[in-house]
Coordinates of C-alpha atoms in Angstrom, one line a residue:
Chain A
M23 CA 123.0 54.4 66.7
T24 CA 126.5 55.2 68.2
A25 CA 128.0 53.5 71.2
K26 CA 127.9 56.9 73.0
E27 CA 124.1 57.2 72.4
V28 CA 123.5 53.7 73.7
Q29 CA 125.7 54.4 76.7
K30 CA 123.8 57.6 77.4
R31 CA 120.4 55.9 77.2
N32 CA 121.7 52.9 79.2
V33 CA 122.6 55.1 82.1
K34 CA 119.1 56.7 82.0
S35 CA 117.4 53.3 81.7
N36 CA 118.8 52.2 85.1
Q37 CA 116.4 54.5 86.9
L38 CA 113.3 53.4 85.1
K39 CA 110.7 51.1 86.6
V40 CA 109.7 48.1 84.4
M41 CA 106.4 46.3 84.8
L42 CA 105.1 43.1 83.2
S43 CA 101.4 42.8 82.7
E44 CA 99.4 39.6 83.0
N45 CA 99.1 39.3 79.3
G46 CA 102.9 39.5 78.9
Q47 CA 103.3 43.1 77.8
Y48 CA 106.1 45.3 79.2
F49 CA 105.4 48.7 80.5
V50 CA 108.1 51.2 81.5
E51 CA 107.5 54.2 83.6
S52 CA 108.6 57.5 82.2
S53 CA 111.5 59.2 84.0
K54 CA 109.1 61.6 85.7
G55 CA 106.9 58.7 86.7
K56 CA 103.8 60.3 85.1
I57 CA 103.1 57.8 82.2
L58 CA 103.9 54.3 81.1
Y59 CA 105.3 53.3 77.7
N60 CA 104.4 50.0 76.1
V61 CA 107.5 48.1 75.1
A62 CA 107.2 45.1 72.8
I63 CA 110.1 42.7 72.4
A64 CA 109.8 39.6 70.2
G65 CA 113.3 38.3 69.3
D66 CA 115.0 41.0 67.3
D67 CA 111.8 43.0 66.8
K68 CA 111.7 45.7 69.4
S69 CA 109.4 48.7 69.7
C70 CA 108.3 51.4 72.2
T71 CA 105.5 53.9 72.2
C72 CA 107.7 56.8 73.3
G73 CA 108.5 59.8 71.2
D74 CA 112.3 59.1 71.2
Y75 CA 111.7 55.7 69.6
A76 CA 109.1 57.1 67.1
K77 CA 111.5 59.8 66.0
N78 CA 114.7 57.9 65.7
N79 CA 113.5 54.5 64.5
K80 CA 112.6 55.9 61.2
K81 CA 116.2 56.9 60.5
D82 CA 117.8 54.0 62.2
P83 CA 115.9 50.7 62.4
A84 CA 118.4 49.4 65.0
F85 CA 117.6 52.3 67.3
V86 CA 116.7 51.4 70.9
C87 CA 115.3 53.9 73.4
K88 CA 116.0 53.9 77.1
H89 CA 112.7 52.1 77.8
I90 CA 113.6 49.2 75.6
L91 CA 117.0 49.1 77.2
A92 CA 115.3 49.2 80.6
V93 CA 113.4 46.1 79.7
E94 CA 116.4 44.3 78.3
N95 CA 118.5 45.2 81.3
S96 CA 115.8 44.3 83.8
V97 CA 114.9 40.8 82.5
P98 CA 118.1 39.1 83.5
E99 CA 118.1 41.1 86.8
N100 CA 114.5 40.0 87.6
E101 CA 113.6 43.6 88.3
I102 CA 110.2 43.5 86.8
E103 CA 107.1 44.3 88.8
S104 CA 103.9 42.7 87.8
A105 CA 101.3 45.1 86.7
K106 CA 97.6 44.8 86.4
F107 CA 95.2 46.7 84.2
L108 CA 92.8 48.9 86.1
D109 CA 89.2 49.6 85.3
K110 CA 88.4 52.9 83.7
N111 CA 88.3 55.8 86.0
T112 CA 85.3 56.0 88.3
P113 CA 84.5 59.2 90.2
K114 CA 86.5 59.0 93.4
L115 CA 87.3 61.3 96.3
K116 CA 91.0 61.6 96.3
D117 CA 92.7 60.8 99.7
G118 CA 94.5 64.1 99.7
F119 CA 91.2 65.9 100.2
L120 CA 90.3 63.9 103.4
K121 CA 91.6 65.2 106.7
N122 CA 91.5 63.2 109.9
I123 CA 91.6 65.4 112.9
K124 CA 91.6 63.8 116.3
G125 CA 89.9 60.7 114.8
K126 CA 87.2 62.6 112.9
D127 CA 87.1 62.7 109.2
F128 CA 86.6 66.0 107.3
V129 CA 86.6 66.7 103.6
L130 CA 88.0 69.8 102.0
Y131 CA 85.8 71.9 99.8
A132 CA 88.3 71.5 96.9
G133 CA 87.7 67.7 97.3
V134 CA 83.9 67.8 97.0
L135 CA 84.2 70.2 94.0
D136 CA 86.7 67.8 92.4
L137 CA 84.4 64.9 92.9
A138 CA 81.3 66.8 91.7
T139 CA 83.2 67.7 88.6
Q140 CA 84.1 64.1 88.0
K141 CA 80.5 63.2 88.4
G142 CA 79.5 65.7 85.7
L143 CA 78.7 68.9 87.6
L144 CA 77.0 71.1 85.0
K145 CA 76.1 74.2 86.9
L146 CA 76.9 75.7 90.3
E147 CA 75.2 78.9 91.3
V148 CA 75.4 81.0 94.5
E149 CA 73.1 83.7 95.6
L150 CA 73.8 86.1 98.5
L151 CA 70.7 86.0 100.6
Q152 CA 71.9 88.3 103.4
F153 CA 74.6 90.9 103.3
P154 CA 76.6 91.2 106.6
T155 CA 75.6 94.4 108.5
K156 CA 75.9 95.5 112.1
E157 CA 72.1 95.0 112.5
N158 CA 72.3 91.3 111.6
G159 CA 75.4 90.6 113.6
N160 CA 77.6 90.7 110.5
E161 CA 76.2 87.5 109.3
A162 CA 76.4 86.6 105.6
I163 CA 74.1 84.0 104.2
C164 CA 74.4 82.4 100.8
A165 CA 72.3 79.9 98.9
A166 CA 73.9 77.5 96.4
S167 CA 72.4 75.2 93.9
A168 CA 74.1 72.6 91.8
E169 CA 72.9 70.8 88.7
G170 CA 74.3 67.4 87.7
K171 CA 74.6 66.0 84.2
N172 CA 71.3 64.1 84.4
G173 CA 69.4 67.2 85.4
E174 CA 69.3 66.5 89.1
V175 CA 69.4 69.7 91.2
F176 CA 70.7 70.1 94.8
S177 CA 70.6 73.2 96.9
D178 CA 71.6 74.3 100.4
I179 CA 72.6 77.4 102.3
G180 CA 75.7 78.5 104.2
D181 CA 76.3 81.2 106.8
A182 CA 79.4 83.0 108.1
N183 CA 79.7 85.5 110.8
P184 CA 82.5 86.6 113.1
R185 CA 81.4 84.0 115.7
N186 CA 81.7 81.0 113.4
C187 CA 84.9 82.1 111.6
T188 CA 88.5 82.7 112.6
E189 CA 89.6 86.3 112.9
M190 CA 91.3 86.1 109.6
I191 CA 88.3 84.7 107.7
S192 CA 86.0 87.2 109.3
K193 CA 87.2 89.7 106.9
H194 CA 85.8 87.6 104.0
L195 CA 82.4 86.6 105.4
I196 CA 80.6 86.6 102.1
R197 CA 83.2 84.4 100.4
M198 CA 83.1 82.0 103.3
A199 CA 79.3 81.8 103.4
S200 CA 79.5 81.1 99.6
T201 CA 82.1 78.4 100.1
R202 CA 80.1 76.8 102.9
A203 CA 76.8 76.9 100.9
K204 CA 78.5 75.3 97.8
G205 CA 80.3 72.8 100.0
R206 CA 77.0 71.6 101.6
C207 CA 75.3 71.5 98.3
L208 CA 78.0 69.5 96.6
R209 CA 78.2 67.1 99.5
D210 CA 74.6 66.2 98.9
M211 CA 75.2 65.8 95.2
C212 CA 78.2 63.5 95.8
N213 CA 76.5 61.7 98.7
I214 CA 79.2 62.6 101.2
G215 CA 78.0 62.6 104.8
I216 CA 81.1 64.0 106.4
A217 CA 81.4 67.8 107.0
C218 CA 83.6 70.1 105.0
L219 CA 86.6 71.5 107.0
E220 CA 85.5 74.9 105.8
E221 CA 82.2 74.6 107.7
L222 CA 84.1 74.7 110.9
E223 CA 84.9 77.9 112.8
S224 CA 88.5 76.5 113.3
I225 CA 90.3 73.4 114.1
D226 CA 89.5 74.1 117.7
D227 CA 85.9 73.0 117.0
V228 CA 87.3 69.5 116.7
M229 CA 90.2 69.6 119.0
G230 CA 88.4 71.3 121.8
N231 CA 91.0 73.9 122.8
G232 CA 91.7 77.5 122.0
T233 CA 95.3 77.2 121.0
A234 CA 95.1 77.3 117.3
K235 CA 92.5 79.9 116.6
K236 CA 93.7 83.1 118.1
V237 CA 96.1 85.3 116.2
T238 CA 98.3 88.1 117.5
P239 CA 96.3 91.2 117.9
K240 CA 97.0 93.8 115.3
R241 CA 99.0 96.8 116.1
T242 CA 96.8 99.8 115.7
P243 CA 98.9 102.8 114.9
T244 CA 100.9 103.2 111.7
A245 CA 103.3 105.4 113.4
A246 CA 107.1 104.9 113.3
K247 CA 108.8 102.5 115.7
S248 CA 111.3 105.0 116.8
K249 CA 111.5 108.8 116.7
P250 CA 109.7 109.9 113.6
A251 CA 111.4 111.9 111.0
P252 CA 110.6 115.6 111.1
V253 CA 107.6 116.6 109.1
K254 CA 108.6 118.7 106.2
K255 CA 106.4 121.7 105.6
E256 CA 108.1 123.1 102.5
P257 CA 107.6 120.9 99.5
E258 CA 110.2 122.8 97.5
N259 CA 113.0 120.8 99.0
K260 CA 114.4 118.2 96.7
P261 CA 114.0 114.6 97.8
E262 CA 117.6 114.0 98.3
E263 CA 117.9 116.9 100.7
K264 CA 115.7 115.3 103.3
K265 CA 117.1 113.4 106.1
P266 CA 115.1 110.3 107.0
E267 CA 115.6 108.6 110.3
P268 CA 118.3 106.0 109.9
K269 CA 116.6 102.8 111.0
A270 CA 119.1 100.3 109.8
E271 CA 121.8 100.6 112.3
K272 CA 119.9 98.6 114.8
K273 CA 118.5 95.4 113.5
P274 CA 114.9 95.3 114.6
A275 CA 113.5 92.1 116.1
K276 CA 110.7 90.5 114.1
A277 CA 107.2 91.4 115.0
P278 CA 105.0 88.8 116.6
I279 CA 103.8 86.4 114.0
K280 CA 100.6 84.5 113.3
V281 CA 100.8 80.8 113.6
N282 CA 99.4 78.3 111.2
S283 CA 98.0 75.1 112.6
K284 CA 96.4 73.8 109.4
D285 CA 99.2 73.9 106.8
S286 CA 100.0 70.4 105.6
K287 CA 103.2 71.1 103.8
G288 CA 106.5 72.6 104.5
T289 CA 109.5 71.7 106.5
K290 CA 108.6 73.3 109.7
S291 CA 106.3 71.8 112.3
K292 CA 102.7 72.1 111.3
Q293 CA 102.0 73.7 114.7
D294 CA 104.4 76.5 114.6
A295 CA 104.8 77.5 110.9
P296 CA 104.1 81.3 110.7
L297 CA 101.1 82.2 108.6
M298 CA 101.4 84.2 105.4
S299 CA 101.8 87.9 106.2
E300 CA 99.4 90.6 104.9
A301 CA 102.0 91.9 102.5
Q302 CA 102.6 88.4 101.1
K303 CA 98.8 88.0 100.6
R304 CA 98.6 91.3 98.7
A305 CA 101.6 90.3 96.6
I306 CA 99.9 87.0 95.8
Y307 CA 96.6 88.6 94.8
N308 CA 98.4 91.3 92.8
L309 CA 100.6 88.9 90.9
S310 CA 97.7 86.5 90.1
R311 CA 95.5 89.4 89.0
R312 CA 98.2 90.6 86.6
R313 CA 98.7 87.1 85.2
G314 CA 94.9 86.6 84.7
V315 CA 94.6 83.9 87.4
S316 CA 91.1 83.9 88.9
V317 CA 90.6 83.8 92.6
E318 CA 89.0 80.4 92.2
N319 CA 92.0 79.0 90.3
L320 CA 94.3 80.6 92.8
E321 CA 92.6 78.8 95.6
N322 CA 92.7 75.6 93.7
A323 CA 96.4 76.0 92.9
V324 CA 97.2 76.6 96.6
M325 CA 95.1 73.6 97.6
E326 CA 96.8 71.4 95.0
D327 CA 100.3 72.5 95.7
Y328 CA 100.2 73.0 99.5
G329 CA 97.2 71.1 100.6
T330 CA 95.7 74.1 102.4
T331 CA 93.6 77.1 101.7
L332 CA 95.1 80.4 100.7
E333 CA 94.2 82.0 104.0
N334 CA 96.0 79.3 105.9
L335 CA 99.2 79.2 103.8
S336 CA 102.3 79.4 105.8
S337 CA 104.8 82.3 105.3
S338 CA 107.4 80.0 103.8
N339 CA 105.0 78.4 101.4
A340 CA 103.6 81.8 100.5
S341 CA 107.1 82.9 99.6
A342 CA 107.5 79.9 97.4
F343 CA 104.1 80.4 95.8
I344 CA 104.9 84.1 95.1
R345 CA 108.0 82.9 93.1
E346 CA 105.8 80.3 91.4
L347 CA 103.3 82.9 90.3
Q348 CA 106.0 85.3 89.2
Q349 CA 107.5 82.6 87.0
A350 CA 104.1 81.8 85.5
A351 CA 104.3 84.8 83.2
Chain B
M24 CA 124.0 110.5 105.4
T25 CA 121.7 111.9 102.8
L26 CA 121.7 110.9 99.1
S27 CA 123.1 114.3 98.0
E28 CA 126.0 113.8 100.5
L29 CA 126.6 110.3 99.2
R30 CA 126.7 111.6 95.6
K31 CA 129.7 113.6 96.4
T32 CA 131.9 110.5 96.6
E33 CA 132.7 108.4 93.5
H34 CA 129.9 105.9 93.2
L35 CA 127.7 103.7 91.0
S36 CA 123.9 103.3 91.2
A37 CA 121.1 101.3 89.6
S38 CA 120.5 104.0 87.1
S39 CA 124.1 104.4 86.2
I40 CA 124.4 100.7 85.4
G41 CA 121.2 101.0 83.3
T42 CA 122.6 104.1 81.5
Y43 CA 125.9 102.5 80.7
V44 CA 124.2 99.4 79.3
E45 CA 121.8 101.5 77.2
C46 CA 124.4 104.0 75.9
S47 CA 127.8 104.0 77.5
L48 CA 128.7 107.3 75.8
M49 CA 125.7 108.9 77.5
Y50 CA 127.1 107.5 80.8
K51 CA 130.4 109.2 80.1
F52 CA 128.8 112.5 79.4
S53 CA 126.6 112.5 82.5
K54 CA 128.6 110.7 85.1
I55 CA 132.2 111.2 84.1
D56 CA 132.3 114.5 82.1
K57 CA 129.4 115.8 84.2
I58 CA 128.0 117.7 81.2
K59 CA 124.8 119.5 82.1
M60 CA 121.7 118.2 80.3
E61 CA 120.7 120.5 77.4
E62 CA 117.1 120.3 78.3
R63 CA 115.2 118.9 81.2
P64 CA 112.4 116.7 80.0
S65 CA 109.1 117.8 81.5
A66 CA 108.3 114.1 82.5
M67 CA 111.4 114.1 84.7
E68 CA 110.4 117.3 86.6
F69 CA 106.8 116.1 86.8
G70 CA 107.9 112.8 88.2
S71 CA 110.0 114.6 90.8
A72 CA 107.1 116.8 91.8
I73 CA 104.8 113.8 92.3
H74 CA 107.5 112.0 94.2
I75 CA 107.9 114.9 96.7
T76 CA 104.1 115.0 97.1
L77 CA 103.9 111.3 97.9
E78 CA 106.9 111.6 100.2
Q79 CA 105.0 114.3 102.2
F80 CA 102.0 112.1 102.4
Y81 CA 104.0 109.3 103.9
Q82 CA 105.9 111.7 106.3
E83 CA 102.5 112.6 107.7
K84 CA 101.3 109.0 107.8
M85 CA 104.5 108.0 109.7
I86 CA 103.3 110.2 112.6
G87 CA 99.8 108.9 112.4
E88 CA 98.2 111.6 110.3
K89 CA 96.4 111.3 107.0
L90 CA 96.5 114.2 104.6
L91 CA 93.3 115.2 102.9
L92 CA 93.2 115.0 99.1
K93 CA 93.1 118.8 98.9
D94 CA 96.3 119.0 100.9
V95 CA 97.9 116.5 98.6
H96 CA 96.8 118.7 95.6
E97 CA 98.2 121.8 97.3
I98 CA 101.6 120.2 97.9
F99 CA 101.8 119.1 94.3
E100 CA 100.7 122.5 93.0
K101 CA 103.3 124.3 95.1
T102 CA 106.0 121.9 94.2
W103 CA 105.2 121.9 90.5
K104 CA 105.2 125.7 90.4
I105 CA 108.6 125.9 92.0
R106 CA 110.1 123.3 89.7
A107 CA 108.4 124.3 86.4
E108 CA 106.7 127.6 86.3
D109 CA 108.5 130.1 84.0
K110 CA 111.4 127.6 83.5
T111 CA 112.5 127.9 79.9
D112 CA 114.8 124.8 80.0
I113 CA 112.0 122.4 80.5
Q114 CA 111.2 120.5 77.3
Y115 CA 107.5 119.7 77.1
S116 CA 106.1 117.0 74.8
K117 CA 103.6 118.1 72.2
D118 CA 100.5 117.4 74.2
Y119 CA 101.5 119.2 77.4
D120 CA 102.5 122.5 78.8
F121 CA 102.9 123.8 82.4
K122 CA 99.2 124.2 83.0
S123 CA 98.0 120.9 81.5
M124 CA 100.7 119.1 83.5
L125 CA 99.4 120.7 86.7
M126 CA 96.0 119.3 85.9
L127 CA 97.4 116.0 85.0
G128 CA 99.2 115.8 88.3
K129 CA 96.1 116.6 90.3
D130 CA 94.1 114.0 88.3
L131 CA 96.7 111.3 88.9
L132 CA 96.9 112.1 92.6
T133 CA 93.1 111.9 92.9
V134 CA 93.1 108.4 91.4
W135 CA 96.1 107.4 93.5
Y136 CA 94.5 108.8 96.7
N137 CA 91.2 107.0 96.1
K138 CA 92.8 103.7 95.0
L139 CA 95.6 103.5 97.5
P140 CA 94.7 100.4 99.7
D141 CA 94.4 100.9 103.4
D142 CA 97.0 99.1 105.4
N143 CA 98.5 99.1 108.8
Y144 CA 102.1 98.7 107.8
T145 CA 104.7 100.4 109.9
I146 CA 106.8 102.9 108.0
L147 CA 110.5 102.2 108.6
G148 CA 111.9 104.8 106.2
I149 CA 111.0 107.4 103.6
E150 CA 113.6 108.3 101.0
E151 CA 116.0 106.1 102.9
A152 CA 119.5 106.6 101.5
F153 CA 121.9 103.7 101.3
S154 CA 125.5 103.0 100.4
F155 CA 127.1 99.6 100.2
H156 CA 129.6 97.5 98.2
L157 CA 129.0 94.8 95.8
P158 CA 131.6 92.1 95.5
G159 CA 134.3 92.8 92.9
I160 CA 133.5 96.5 92.6
P161 CA 135.6 99.0 94.7
L162 CA 133.1 101.9 94.2
V163 CA 130.1 102.1 96.5
F164 CA 126.6 101.7 95.3
I165 CA 124.3 104.4 96.4
G166 CA 120.6 105.2 96.1
A167 CA 117.5 106.0 98.1
M168 CA 114.5 103.8 98.6
D169 CA 111.3 105.8 98.4
L170 CA 109.4 103.9 101.1
I171 CA 110.3 101.1 103.4
E172 CA 107.5 99.4 105.4
E173 CA 107.1 96.4 107.5
D174 CA 103.9 94.4 108.1
E175 CA 102.9 92.8 111.3
A176 CA 104.6 89.5 110.5
G177 CA 107.9 91.3 109.9
T178 CA 107.8 91.2 106.1
I179 CA 109.7 94.1 104.6
I180 CA 108.0 96.0 101.7
I181 CA 110.2 98.3 99.6
T182 CA 108.2 100.7 97.4
D183 CA 109.4 102.8 94.5
F184 CA 107.1 105.6 93.3
K185 CA 106.8 105.9 89.6
T186 CA 105.0 107.9 87.0
S187 CA 104.6 106.3 83.6
G188 CA 103.0 106.9 80.3
K189 CA 101.8 103.3 80.1
A190 CA 101.1 100.4 82.2
Y191 CA 104.1 98.2 83.1
S192 CA 104.5 94.8 81.6
I193 CA 105.4 91.8 83.7
D194 CA 109.0 92.0 82.5
D195 CA 109.2 95.7 83.3
V196 CA 108.5 94.8 86.8
D197 CA 110.2 91.4 87.3
Q198 CA 113.4 92.4 85.5
N199 CA 113.8 95.8 86.9
Q200 CA 117.4 96.1 88.3
Q201 CA 116.7 99.1 90.5
L202 CA 114.4 96.9 92.7
T203 CA 117.0 94.1 92.8
L204 CA 119.6 96.6 94.0
Y205 CA 117.2 97.8 96.7
Q206 CA 116.8 94.3 97.9
L207 CA 120.6 93.9 98.1
A208 CA 120.9 97.2 99.9
M209 CA 118.2 96.2 102.4
K210 CA 120.0 92.9 103.1
S211 CA 123.3 94.8 103.6
M212 CA 121.5 97.0 106.1
G213 CA 120.8 94.0 108.4
Y214 CA 117.5 92.7 107.0
A215 CA 118.9 89.6 105.2
D216 CA 116.8 87.2 107.3
R217 CA 113.6 88.9 106.5
E218 CA 111.1 88.2 103.8
I219 CA 111.5 91.1 101.4
L220 CA 108.8 92.1 98.9
L221 CA 109.2 94.8 96.3
K222 CA 106.7 97.0 94.5
F223 CA 106.2 99.9 92.2
D224 CA 103.4 102.3 93.1
T225 CA 102.8 103.6 89.6
L226 CA 100.7 106.6 88.6
I227 CA 99.9 106.0 84.9
K228 CA 99.3 109.0 82.6
T229 CA 97.0 107.2 80.2
K230 CA 93.9 108.9 78.9
T231 CA 92.0 107.4 81.7
R232 CA 94.3 108.1 84.6
R233 CA 95.3 105.0 86.6
F234 CA 97.1 103.9 89.7
E235 CA 98.6 100.4 89.8
Q236 CA 100.7 98.6 92.4
Y237 CA 103.0 96.1 90.9
W238 CA 104.4 93.6 93.4
T239 CA 107.4 91.5 92.8
T240 CA 110.3 89.6 94.5
R241 CA 113.9 88.8 93.7
S242 CA 115.6 85.5 94.1
K243 CA 119.3 84.9 94.9
F244 CA 119.8 84.2 91.2
D245 CA 118.4 87.6 90.3
E246 CA 120.8 89.2 92.8
N247 CA 123.8 87.3 91.4
R248 CA 122.8 88.3 87.9
L249 CA 122.8 92.0 88.8
I250 CA 126.2 91.6 90.6
K251 CA 127.8 90.0 87.5
K252 CA 126.3 92.6 85.2
A253 CA 127.6 95.4 87.5
V254 CA 131.1 93.9 87.6
Q255 CA 131.1 93.9 83.7
V256 CA 129.9 97.5 83.6
W257 CA 132.6 98.5 86.1
D258 CA 135.2 96.7 84.0
G259 CA 134.0 98.6 80.9
I260 CA 134.1 101.9 82.8
Q261 CA 137.6 101.3 84.0
K262 CA 138.8 100.4 80.5
Q263 CA 137.1 103.5 79.2
V264 CA 134.9 101.6 76.9
F265 CA 132.2 104.1 75.9
I266 CA 130.2 103.2 72.8
P267 CA 127.4 105.4 71.5
N268 CA 124.2 103.6 71.0
D269 CA 123.0 105.9 68.2
T270 CA 120.3 103.6 66.9
S271 CA 118.3 103.7 70.0
W272 CA 114.8 105.2 69.9
K273 CA 115.8 107.3 72.8
C274 CA 118.4 109.2 70.8
K275 CA 115.7 111.5 69.4
N276 CA 115.0 113.0 72.7
C277 CA 118.5 112.6 74.3
S278 CA 119.6 115.5 76.4
Y279 CA 123.2 115.1 75.3
K280 CA 122.7 115.5 71.5
T281 CA 125.2 118.3 71.1
A282 CA 127.9 116.6 73.1
C283 CA 127.3 113.4 71.2
N284 CA 127.6 115.2 67.8
E285 CA 130.7 116.9 68.9
W286 CA 132.2 113.6 70.0
F287 CA 131.5 112.1 66.6
E288 CA 133.0 115.1 64.8
R289 CA 136.2 114.9 66.9
R290 CA 136.5 111.2 66.1
I291 CA 136.0 111.7 62.4
A292 CA 138.5 114.5 62.3
S293 CA 141.2 112.6 64.1

């Protein structure tokens, strides 16, 4: 092992966290903080469970990886944290899935699904009981049933209509009824007494005001902003011979934007981050479809990365997510 | 200014960059020597006819009207007849002739019409010509964007109409430099602070006719990559570096075959 290699690893080792367990073993966190490597030092005998050590120790018995160096460098500096061994994983609702809004706790659907999966969810089925029509007030009703690993079965129903959904969600009533039914069913299975956030019409249900729910009314016509270009009647003209209205000289002001009050990530204030636009939404669905990402996986990815549902993704996060999807070729 | 007016000045475009990279000798024949193509491929004429038809559709949409499918068919038929009927310089591939391509166009437009998603985007421009400079290149870049729309949140959507023999791959879409140039053009036109989305509306001539929308975006890195490439191409053009790419699969159907052979003969003789 050359001095240069030692120097390189020494520099890297400075950033690593070293822990000492109760039974005297050293553990060093990986540089990304995702796993721990077990380092054993007994006199001149040193070893580490990392790949770098395994690969190089065969060729050079004197090889030391950055984790060993981290331990060696930390001992005199007293930079060792004491660690304790944890019990094996028990099913647990992760904190990120709990939302406290004005003192009331809510759980996200993704959270109950995660917990149910940890508990051994075997089967989750949904049946559409009522299709939304004008006659039934556009109300969709779904029934869900879940089966656990020990054969226990839970079932419940969920409804969605334009009166108990936001304007945006009201375009997806069947899906929302399905999510609500599944959420209620899985809450029973996981013994969770608090309501799912998705069961609410909007955050206004909790906050008691009407500021967050309403979105800017849609513009109805698709007509041009300024004087439209003349309608061409003769198709024999070549495309380059047409003269479209030059729109770019004046920089148009941005159209009114929808506001997101639920987004939990992003640099802007939660209260005024603009919601994902229709075009961004189409781009997301289009990109995910072409990459074979199911709607369910898409929703989960958004929840995992941005802590919110796809429908409530902010414009800036949607933009980042589009890039992410594009790179996931 | 229209695209045909812009073309009168010395310029570069997304397609000229692509042509130079693919076969710089072909670039020389078409853009510098301005040699007329020996034959016009039917696919090119067909694409133009579809293009004009879609353009008419959006011209009507822009003023709040929606053309019926039969009107769309009529526009296409009229356009195709003007461009291709009794034209001897059109080179058809073995499976097609004037009539079968007329049917193909109608089939494709039917699929497109039925699959085109409803939206309430505002149309900002149709066949919008642009002209702007890229850093390090004295010539202007010109082109025309088929369709520019804006959604209610102010997102700009730039669409390019395409006809294709096959579905596009992810790379076909994500690495297309024409769309990158459109984004740069849009930014130069004062929309740099907007979210810009790009898409191809593609009519696919597979046995089962298809219509696909391919959405994509471009990052700053993609923009810079195109700029660097364009600068290199410009450098090659200035230094008159024109290398024939005579191993390309496209050589077989190249419209400059005679010019290319003559070029080789002259070089061998000298």
